[in-house]
Short mmCIF file of C-alpha atoms and ligand atoms in Angstrom, two decimals:
data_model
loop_
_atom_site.label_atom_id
_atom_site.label_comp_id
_atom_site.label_asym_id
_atom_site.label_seq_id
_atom_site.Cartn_x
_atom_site.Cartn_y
_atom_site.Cartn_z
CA UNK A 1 26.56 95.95 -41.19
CA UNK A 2 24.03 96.36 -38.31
CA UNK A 3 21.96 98.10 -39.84
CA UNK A 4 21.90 100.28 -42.84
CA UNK A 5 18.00 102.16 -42.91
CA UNK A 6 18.71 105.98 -43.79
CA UNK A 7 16.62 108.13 -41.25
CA UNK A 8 14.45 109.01 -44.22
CA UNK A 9 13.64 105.33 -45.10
CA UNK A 10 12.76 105.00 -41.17
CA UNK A 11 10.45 108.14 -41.27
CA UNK A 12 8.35 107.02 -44.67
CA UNK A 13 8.18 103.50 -43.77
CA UNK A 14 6.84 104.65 -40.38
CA UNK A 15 4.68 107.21 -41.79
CA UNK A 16 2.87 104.31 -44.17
CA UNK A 17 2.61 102.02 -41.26
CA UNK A 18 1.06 104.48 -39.59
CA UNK A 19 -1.41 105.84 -42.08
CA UNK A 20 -2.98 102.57 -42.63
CA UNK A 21 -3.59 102.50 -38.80
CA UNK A 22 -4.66 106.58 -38.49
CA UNK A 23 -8.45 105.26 -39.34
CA UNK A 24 -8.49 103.06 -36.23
CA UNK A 25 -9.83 104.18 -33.07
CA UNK A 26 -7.28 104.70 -31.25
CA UNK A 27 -7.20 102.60 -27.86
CA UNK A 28 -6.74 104.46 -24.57
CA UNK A 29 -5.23 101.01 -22.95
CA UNK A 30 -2.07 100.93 -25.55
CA UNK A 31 0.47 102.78 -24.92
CA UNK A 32 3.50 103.54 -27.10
CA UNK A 33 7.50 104.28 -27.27
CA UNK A 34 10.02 104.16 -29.52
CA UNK A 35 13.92 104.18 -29.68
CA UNK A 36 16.99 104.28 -31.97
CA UNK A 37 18.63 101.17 -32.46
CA UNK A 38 20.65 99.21 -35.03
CA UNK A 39 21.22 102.44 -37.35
CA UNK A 40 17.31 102.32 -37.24
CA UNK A 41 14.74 103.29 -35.06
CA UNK A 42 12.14 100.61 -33.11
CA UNK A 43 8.40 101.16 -32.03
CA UNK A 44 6.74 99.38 -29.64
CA UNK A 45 2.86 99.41 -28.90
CA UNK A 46 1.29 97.44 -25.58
CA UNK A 47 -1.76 96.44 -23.67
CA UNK A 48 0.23 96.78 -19.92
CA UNK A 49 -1.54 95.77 -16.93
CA UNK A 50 -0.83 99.04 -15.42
CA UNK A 51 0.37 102.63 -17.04
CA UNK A 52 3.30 102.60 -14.44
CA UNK A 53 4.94 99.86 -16.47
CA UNK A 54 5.89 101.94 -19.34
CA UNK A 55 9.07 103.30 -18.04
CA UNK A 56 9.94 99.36 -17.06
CA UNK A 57 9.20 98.26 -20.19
CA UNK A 58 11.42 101.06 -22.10
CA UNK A 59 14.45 100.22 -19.92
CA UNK A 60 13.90 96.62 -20.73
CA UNK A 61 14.15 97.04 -24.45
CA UNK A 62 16.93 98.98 -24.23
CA UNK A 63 18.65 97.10 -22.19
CA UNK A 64 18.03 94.27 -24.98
CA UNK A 65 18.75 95.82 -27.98
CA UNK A 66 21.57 97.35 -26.34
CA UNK A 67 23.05 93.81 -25.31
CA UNK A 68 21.65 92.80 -28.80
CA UNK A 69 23.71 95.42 -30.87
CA UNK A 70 26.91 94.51 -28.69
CA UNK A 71 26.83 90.77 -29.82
CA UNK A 72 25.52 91.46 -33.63
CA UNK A 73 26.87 94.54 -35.30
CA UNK A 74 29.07 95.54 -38.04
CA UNK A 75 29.29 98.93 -36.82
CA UNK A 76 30.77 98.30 -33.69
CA UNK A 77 34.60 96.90 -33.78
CA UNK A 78 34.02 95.51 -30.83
CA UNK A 79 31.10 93.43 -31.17
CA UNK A 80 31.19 89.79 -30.69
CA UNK A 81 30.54 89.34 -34.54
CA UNK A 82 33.37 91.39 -35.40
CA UNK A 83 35.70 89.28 -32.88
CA UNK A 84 35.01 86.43 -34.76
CA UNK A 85 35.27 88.14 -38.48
CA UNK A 86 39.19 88.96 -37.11
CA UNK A 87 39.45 85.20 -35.56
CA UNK A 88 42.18 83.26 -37.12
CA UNK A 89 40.89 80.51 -39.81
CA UNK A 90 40.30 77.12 -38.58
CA UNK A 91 39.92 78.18 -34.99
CA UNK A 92 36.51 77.15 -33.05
CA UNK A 93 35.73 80.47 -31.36
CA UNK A 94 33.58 80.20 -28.74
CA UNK A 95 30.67 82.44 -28.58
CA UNK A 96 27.20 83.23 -27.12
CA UNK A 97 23.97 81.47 -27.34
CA UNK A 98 22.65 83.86 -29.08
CA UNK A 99 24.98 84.57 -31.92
CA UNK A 100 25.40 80.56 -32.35
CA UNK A 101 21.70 80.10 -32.97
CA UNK A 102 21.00 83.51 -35.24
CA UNK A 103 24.63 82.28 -37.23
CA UNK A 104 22.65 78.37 -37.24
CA UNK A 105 19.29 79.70 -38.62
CA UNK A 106 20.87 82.28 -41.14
CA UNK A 107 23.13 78.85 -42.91
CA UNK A 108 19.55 77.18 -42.70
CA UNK A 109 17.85 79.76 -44.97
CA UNK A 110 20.76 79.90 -47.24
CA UNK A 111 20.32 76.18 -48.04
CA UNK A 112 16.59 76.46 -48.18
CA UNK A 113 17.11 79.39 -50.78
CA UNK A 114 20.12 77.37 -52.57
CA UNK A 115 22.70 80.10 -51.59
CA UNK A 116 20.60 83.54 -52.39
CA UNK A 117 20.68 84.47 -48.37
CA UNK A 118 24.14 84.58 -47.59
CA UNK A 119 25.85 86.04 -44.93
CA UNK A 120 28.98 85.80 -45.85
CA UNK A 121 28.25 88.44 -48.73
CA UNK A 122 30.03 91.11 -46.68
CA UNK A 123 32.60 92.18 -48.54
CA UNK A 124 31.06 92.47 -51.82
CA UNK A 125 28.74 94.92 -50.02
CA UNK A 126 31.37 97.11 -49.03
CA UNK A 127 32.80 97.28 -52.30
CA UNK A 128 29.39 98.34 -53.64
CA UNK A 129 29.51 101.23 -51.15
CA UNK A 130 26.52 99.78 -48.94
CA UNK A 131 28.92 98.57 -45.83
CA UNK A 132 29.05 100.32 -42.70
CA UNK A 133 32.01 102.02 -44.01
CA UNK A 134 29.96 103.76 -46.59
CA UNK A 135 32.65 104.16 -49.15
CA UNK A 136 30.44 105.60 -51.76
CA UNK A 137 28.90 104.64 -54.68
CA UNK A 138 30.85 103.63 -58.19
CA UNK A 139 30.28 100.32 -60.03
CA UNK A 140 33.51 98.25 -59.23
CA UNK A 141 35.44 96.45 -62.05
CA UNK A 142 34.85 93.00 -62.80
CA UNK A 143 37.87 91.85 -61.66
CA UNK A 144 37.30 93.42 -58.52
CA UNK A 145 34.06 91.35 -58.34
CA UNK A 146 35.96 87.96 -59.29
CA UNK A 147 38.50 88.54 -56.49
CA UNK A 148 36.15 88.86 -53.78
CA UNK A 149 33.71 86.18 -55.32
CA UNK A 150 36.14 84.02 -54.30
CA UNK A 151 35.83 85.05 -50.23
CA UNK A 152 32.20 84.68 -50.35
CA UNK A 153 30.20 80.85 -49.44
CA UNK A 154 28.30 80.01 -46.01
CA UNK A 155 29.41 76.54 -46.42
CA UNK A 156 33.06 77.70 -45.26
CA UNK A 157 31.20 78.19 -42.00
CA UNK A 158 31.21 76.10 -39.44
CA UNK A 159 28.36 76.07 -36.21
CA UNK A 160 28.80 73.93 -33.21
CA UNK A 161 25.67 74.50 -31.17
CA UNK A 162 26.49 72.15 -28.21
CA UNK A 163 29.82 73.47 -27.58
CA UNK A 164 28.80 77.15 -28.80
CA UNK A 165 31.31 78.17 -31.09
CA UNK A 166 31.78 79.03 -34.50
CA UNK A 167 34.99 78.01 -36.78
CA UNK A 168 35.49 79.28 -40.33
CA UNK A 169 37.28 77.20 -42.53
CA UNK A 170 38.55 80.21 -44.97
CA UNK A 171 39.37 83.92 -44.79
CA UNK A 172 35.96 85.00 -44.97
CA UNK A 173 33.32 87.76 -42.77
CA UNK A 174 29.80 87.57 -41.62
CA UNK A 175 27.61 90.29 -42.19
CA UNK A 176 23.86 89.41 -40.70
CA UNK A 177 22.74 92.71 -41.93
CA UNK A 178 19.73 90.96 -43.68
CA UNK A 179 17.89 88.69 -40.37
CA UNK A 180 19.22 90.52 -37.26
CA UNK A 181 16.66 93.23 -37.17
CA UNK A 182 14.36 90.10 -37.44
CA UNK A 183 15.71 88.33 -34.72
CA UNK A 184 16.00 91.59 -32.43
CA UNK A 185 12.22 91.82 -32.99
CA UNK A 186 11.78 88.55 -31.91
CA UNK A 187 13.62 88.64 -28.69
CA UNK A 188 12.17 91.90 -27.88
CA UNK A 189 8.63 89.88 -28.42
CA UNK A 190 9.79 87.25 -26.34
CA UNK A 191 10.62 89.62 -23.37
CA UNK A 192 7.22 91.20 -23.48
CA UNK A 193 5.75 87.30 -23.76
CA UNK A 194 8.15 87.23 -20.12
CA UNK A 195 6.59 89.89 -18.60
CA UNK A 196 3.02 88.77 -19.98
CA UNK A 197 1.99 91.36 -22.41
CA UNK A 198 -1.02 90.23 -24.02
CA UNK A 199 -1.56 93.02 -26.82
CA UNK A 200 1.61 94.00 -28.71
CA UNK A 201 3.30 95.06 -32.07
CA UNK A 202 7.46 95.57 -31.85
CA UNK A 203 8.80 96.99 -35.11
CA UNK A 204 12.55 97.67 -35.71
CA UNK A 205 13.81 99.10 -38.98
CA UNK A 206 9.72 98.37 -41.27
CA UNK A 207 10.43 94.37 -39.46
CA UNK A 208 6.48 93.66 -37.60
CA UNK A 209 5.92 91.35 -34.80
CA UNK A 210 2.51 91.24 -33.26
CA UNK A 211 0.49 89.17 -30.39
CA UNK A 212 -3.03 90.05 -29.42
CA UNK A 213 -5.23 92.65 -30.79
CA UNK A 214 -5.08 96.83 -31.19
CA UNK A 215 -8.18 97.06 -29.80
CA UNK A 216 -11.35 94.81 -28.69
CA UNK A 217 -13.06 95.90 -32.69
CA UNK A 218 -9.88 95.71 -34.19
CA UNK A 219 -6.79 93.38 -35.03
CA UNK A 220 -3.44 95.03 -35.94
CA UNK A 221 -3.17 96.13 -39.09
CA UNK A 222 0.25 97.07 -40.89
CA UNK A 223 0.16 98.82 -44.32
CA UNK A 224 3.00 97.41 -47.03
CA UNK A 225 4.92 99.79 -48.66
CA UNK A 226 4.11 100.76 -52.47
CA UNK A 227 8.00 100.63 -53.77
CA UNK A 228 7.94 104.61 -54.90
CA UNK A 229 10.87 106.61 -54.35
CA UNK A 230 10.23 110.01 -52.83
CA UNK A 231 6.60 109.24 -52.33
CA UNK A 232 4.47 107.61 -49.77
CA UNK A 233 1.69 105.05 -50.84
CA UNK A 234 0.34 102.01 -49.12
CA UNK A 235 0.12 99.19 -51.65
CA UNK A 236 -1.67 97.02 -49.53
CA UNK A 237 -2.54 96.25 -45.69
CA UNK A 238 -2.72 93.23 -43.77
CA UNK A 239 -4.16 91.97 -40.77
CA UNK A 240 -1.89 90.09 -38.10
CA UNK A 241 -2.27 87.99 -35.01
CA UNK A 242 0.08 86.33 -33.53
CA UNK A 243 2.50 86.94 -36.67
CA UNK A 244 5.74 88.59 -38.12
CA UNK A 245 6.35 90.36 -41.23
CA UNK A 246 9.46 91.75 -42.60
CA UNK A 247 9.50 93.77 -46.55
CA UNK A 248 12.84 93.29 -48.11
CA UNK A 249 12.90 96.50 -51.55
CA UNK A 250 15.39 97.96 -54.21
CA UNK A 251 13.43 101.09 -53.82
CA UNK A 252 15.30 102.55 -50.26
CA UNK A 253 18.63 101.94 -50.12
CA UNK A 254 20.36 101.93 -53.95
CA UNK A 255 22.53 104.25 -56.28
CA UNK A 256 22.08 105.48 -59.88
CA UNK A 257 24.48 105.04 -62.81
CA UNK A 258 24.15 105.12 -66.48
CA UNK A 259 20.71 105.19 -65.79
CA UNK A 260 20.81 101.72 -64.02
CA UNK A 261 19.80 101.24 -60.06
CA UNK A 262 22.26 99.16 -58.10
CA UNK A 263 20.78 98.05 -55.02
CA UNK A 264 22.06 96.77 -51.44
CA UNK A 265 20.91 93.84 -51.69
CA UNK A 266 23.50 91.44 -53.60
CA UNK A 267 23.24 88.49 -55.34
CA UNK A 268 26.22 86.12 -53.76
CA UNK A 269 26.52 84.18 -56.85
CA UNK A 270 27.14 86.74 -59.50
CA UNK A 271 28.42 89.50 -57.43
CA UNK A 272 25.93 92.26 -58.67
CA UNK A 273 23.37 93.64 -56.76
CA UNK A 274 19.73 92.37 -58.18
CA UNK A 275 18.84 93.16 -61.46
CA UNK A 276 15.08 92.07 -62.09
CA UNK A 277 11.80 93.42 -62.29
CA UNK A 278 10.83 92.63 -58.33
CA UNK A 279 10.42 96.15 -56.60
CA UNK A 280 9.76 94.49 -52.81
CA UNK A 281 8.55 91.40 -51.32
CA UNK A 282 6.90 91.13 -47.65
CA UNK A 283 7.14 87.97 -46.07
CA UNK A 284 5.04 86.79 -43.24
CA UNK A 285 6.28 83.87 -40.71
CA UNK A 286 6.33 83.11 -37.36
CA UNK A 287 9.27 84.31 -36.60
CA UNK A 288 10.45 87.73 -38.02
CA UNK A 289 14.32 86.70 -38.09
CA UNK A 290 13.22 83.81 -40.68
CA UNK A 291 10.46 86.33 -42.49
CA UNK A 292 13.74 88.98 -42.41
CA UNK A 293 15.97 86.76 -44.21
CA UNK A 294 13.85 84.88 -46.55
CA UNK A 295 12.17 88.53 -47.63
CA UNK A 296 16.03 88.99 -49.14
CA UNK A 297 16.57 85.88 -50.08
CA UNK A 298 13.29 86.42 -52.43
CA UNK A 299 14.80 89.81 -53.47
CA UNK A 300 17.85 87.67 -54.32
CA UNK A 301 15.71 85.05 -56.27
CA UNK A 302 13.93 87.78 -58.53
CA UNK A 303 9.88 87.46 -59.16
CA UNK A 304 9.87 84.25 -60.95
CA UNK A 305 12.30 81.69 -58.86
CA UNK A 306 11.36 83.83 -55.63
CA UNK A 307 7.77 83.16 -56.15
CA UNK A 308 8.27 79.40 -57.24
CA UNK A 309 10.55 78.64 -54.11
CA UNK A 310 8.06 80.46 -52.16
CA UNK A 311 5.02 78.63 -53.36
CA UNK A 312 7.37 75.23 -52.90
CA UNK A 313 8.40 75.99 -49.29
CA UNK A 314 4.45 76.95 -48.44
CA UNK A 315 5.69 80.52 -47.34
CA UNK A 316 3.42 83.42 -47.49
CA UNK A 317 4.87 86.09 -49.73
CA UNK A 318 3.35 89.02 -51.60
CA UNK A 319 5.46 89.99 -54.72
CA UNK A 320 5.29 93.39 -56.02
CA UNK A 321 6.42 93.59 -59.50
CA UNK A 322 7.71 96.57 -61.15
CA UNK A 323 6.12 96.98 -65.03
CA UNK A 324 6.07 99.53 -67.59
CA UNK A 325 2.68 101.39 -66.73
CA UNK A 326 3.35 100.52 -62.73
CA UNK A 327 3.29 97.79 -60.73
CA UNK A 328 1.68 94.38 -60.68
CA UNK A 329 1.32 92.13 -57.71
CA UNK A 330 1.17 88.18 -56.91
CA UNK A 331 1.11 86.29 -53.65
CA UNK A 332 1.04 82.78 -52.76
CA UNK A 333 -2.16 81.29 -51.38
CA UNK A 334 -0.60 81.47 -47.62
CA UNK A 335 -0.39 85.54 -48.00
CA UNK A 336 -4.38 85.65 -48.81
CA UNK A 337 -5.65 85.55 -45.69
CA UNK A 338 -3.80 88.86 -44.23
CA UNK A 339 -4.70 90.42 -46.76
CA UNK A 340 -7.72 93.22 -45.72
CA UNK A 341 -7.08 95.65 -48.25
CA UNK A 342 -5.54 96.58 -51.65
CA UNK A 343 -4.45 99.94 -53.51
CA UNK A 344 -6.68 101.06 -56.16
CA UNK A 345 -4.63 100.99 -59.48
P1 LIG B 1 15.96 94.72 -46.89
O1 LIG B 1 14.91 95.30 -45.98
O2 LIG B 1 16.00 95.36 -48.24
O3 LIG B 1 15.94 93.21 -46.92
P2 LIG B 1 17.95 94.43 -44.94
O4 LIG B 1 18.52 95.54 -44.12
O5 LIG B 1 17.06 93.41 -44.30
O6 LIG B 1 17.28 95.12 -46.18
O7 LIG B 1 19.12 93.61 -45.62
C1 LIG B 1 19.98 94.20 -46.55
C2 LIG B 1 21.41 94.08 -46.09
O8 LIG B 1 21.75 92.69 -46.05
C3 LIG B 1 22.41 94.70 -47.04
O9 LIG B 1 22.63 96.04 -46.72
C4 LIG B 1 23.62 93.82 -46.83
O10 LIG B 1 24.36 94.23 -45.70
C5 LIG B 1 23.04 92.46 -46.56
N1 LIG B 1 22.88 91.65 -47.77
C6 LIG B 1 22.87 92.04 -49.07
N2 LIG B 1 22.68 91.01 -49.90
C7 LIG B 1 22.56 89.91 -49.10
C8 LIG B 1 22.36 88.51 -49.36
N3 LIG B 1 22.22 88.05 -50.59
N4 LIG B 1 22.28 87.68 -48.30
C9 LIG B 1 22.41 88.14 -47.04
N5 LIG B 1 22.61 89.43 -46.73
C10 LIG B 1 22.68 90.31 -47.74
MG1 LIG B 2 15.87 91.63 -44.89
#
């Protein structure tokens, strides 16, 4: 599904973003606008040359995310994604650059994180009543869970960059949900590169990209989430460059029952959605489609195998970690540095 945030997750993610920037002067040379996309909502802030740009720049990103949505969703029928979830088995379909290389990079990650990003997971989603569909929420039987075990697995998929086109080799659906907002960010960063911007952040859906500075005194600075539900806390803020950051959580989008939280984010090899003490991880990379998926793939993983594959791969991740009296936090040594600032307990 492209892309399941609830209006309310937009708004307080937004909100602590925002309040750990509120203390900054503000710069008269930025200017700012925002947009719905995805099921989501993206905000842009830039250093133009000139004012006059703005309305450019607004019809640009539109016209991107809009082109974006038509070649990525779950929620549109139509999209090229769902064209090739109905292709026959065994056919090569032939698709766009685009969707070739975001399909390419997401099998990548899922053999870097030994199958926990997987997005083939689909259908296991929907049955947990997280799909676009958004069937409700009851905890499905077991057997249930078996039967669609067996349609899940990224290695049925096959990517053939030079001829672009994608082949699956069993009944299966693709679901890239968990790095597309990433990757949107990215492009949209990539368009403002085109038209040199030299000063910008691009955030869809609580995913960060940044170039430049906010301001001459200041470099941008983007609070992380404390994993509360119903209440609005930043946890920690960091300082960026030329950097991307996406927060993957069990905290926004989950159900109740029996007293036990099922979240949306799934583990492909069980079939259950997580069930560990990690609250959220943030991820920072280069590129916000790869800090996007790995920040599930580390929700996936749980606190201790997250943190070890993290500190392995030399990826900077902060963990939060949900304990009796609260939470407790650890990072790998790549995260220090963007750190500037941490909650009081
Ligand atoms: P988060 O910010 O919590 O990472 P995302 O929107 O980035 O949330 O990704 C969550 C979505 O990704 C789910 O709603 C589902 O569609 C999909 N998903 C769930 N589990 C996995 C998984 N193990 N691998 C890839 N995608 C997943
Ligand atoms: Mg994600």
């Amino acid at each position: 599904m492209l892309l399941r945030k609830t209006a309310v997750a937009f708004v307080v993610f937004t909100i602590v973003v925002f309040l750990a920037l509120r203390s900054l002067n503000p710069d008269p040379n930025l200017i700012e606008f925002n947009g719905a996309t995805m099921g989501t909502h993206y905000s842009i802030k830039l250093s133009p040359n000139d004012s006059s740009e703005l309305k450019y720049f607004k019809s640009a990103v539109d016209d991107l995310l809009f082109r974006f949505e038509r070649q990525m969703s779950t929620y549109q029928q139509h999209s090229e994604l769902m064209q090739f979830n109905r292709y026959p088995v065994g056919k090569w379909f032939p698709a766009t650059k685009e969707l070739v290389d975001l399909m390419q990079e997401s099998l990548l990650i899922s053999e870097i994180t030994l199958g926990a990003f997987d997005i083939t997971v689909g259908p296991l989603v929907r049955l947990w009543g997280f799909g676009a569909d958004h069937k409700g929420n009851k905890v499905p039987s077991e057997t249930e869970i078996d039967d669609l075990l067996n349609q899940i697995g990224y290695q049925y998929i096959e990517v053939d960059k030079i001829n672009k086109a994608l082949k699956k080799q069993k009944q299966l659906e693709v679901d890239l949900s968990a790095i597309a907002k990433g990757r949107a960010v990215d492009e949209v960063a990539h368009l403002l590169d085109s038209m040199d911007v030299a000063n910008y952040m691009v955030e869809i859906g609580g995913e960060v990209r940044t170039k430049g500075r906010r301001s001459v005194e200041r470099a941008w600075q983007i609070g992380i989430e404390s994993p509360l539900i119903g209440e609005r806390a930043v946890q920690a803020v960091v300082s960026l460059q030329q950097d991307a950051m996406a927060s993957s959580g069990d905290y926004r989008n989950f159900f109740e029952s029996g007293g036990v939280r099922y979240s949306h984010t799934i583990d492909p090899r069980t079939g259950y959605p997580v069930r560990h003490q990690l609250a959220a991880v943030t991820v920072i990379r280069d590129s916000t489609s790869e800090a996007d998926a790995l920040a599930t793939a580390f929700m996936v993983l749980g606190p201790q195998e997250g943190y070890d594959l993290a500190l392995k791969e030399s990826i900077a991740a902060y963990f939060i970690i949900k304990e009796d009296s609260g939470f407790t936090t650890k990072m790998t040594p790549q995260f220090k540095p963007y750190l500037t600032q941490v909650a009081t307990p």
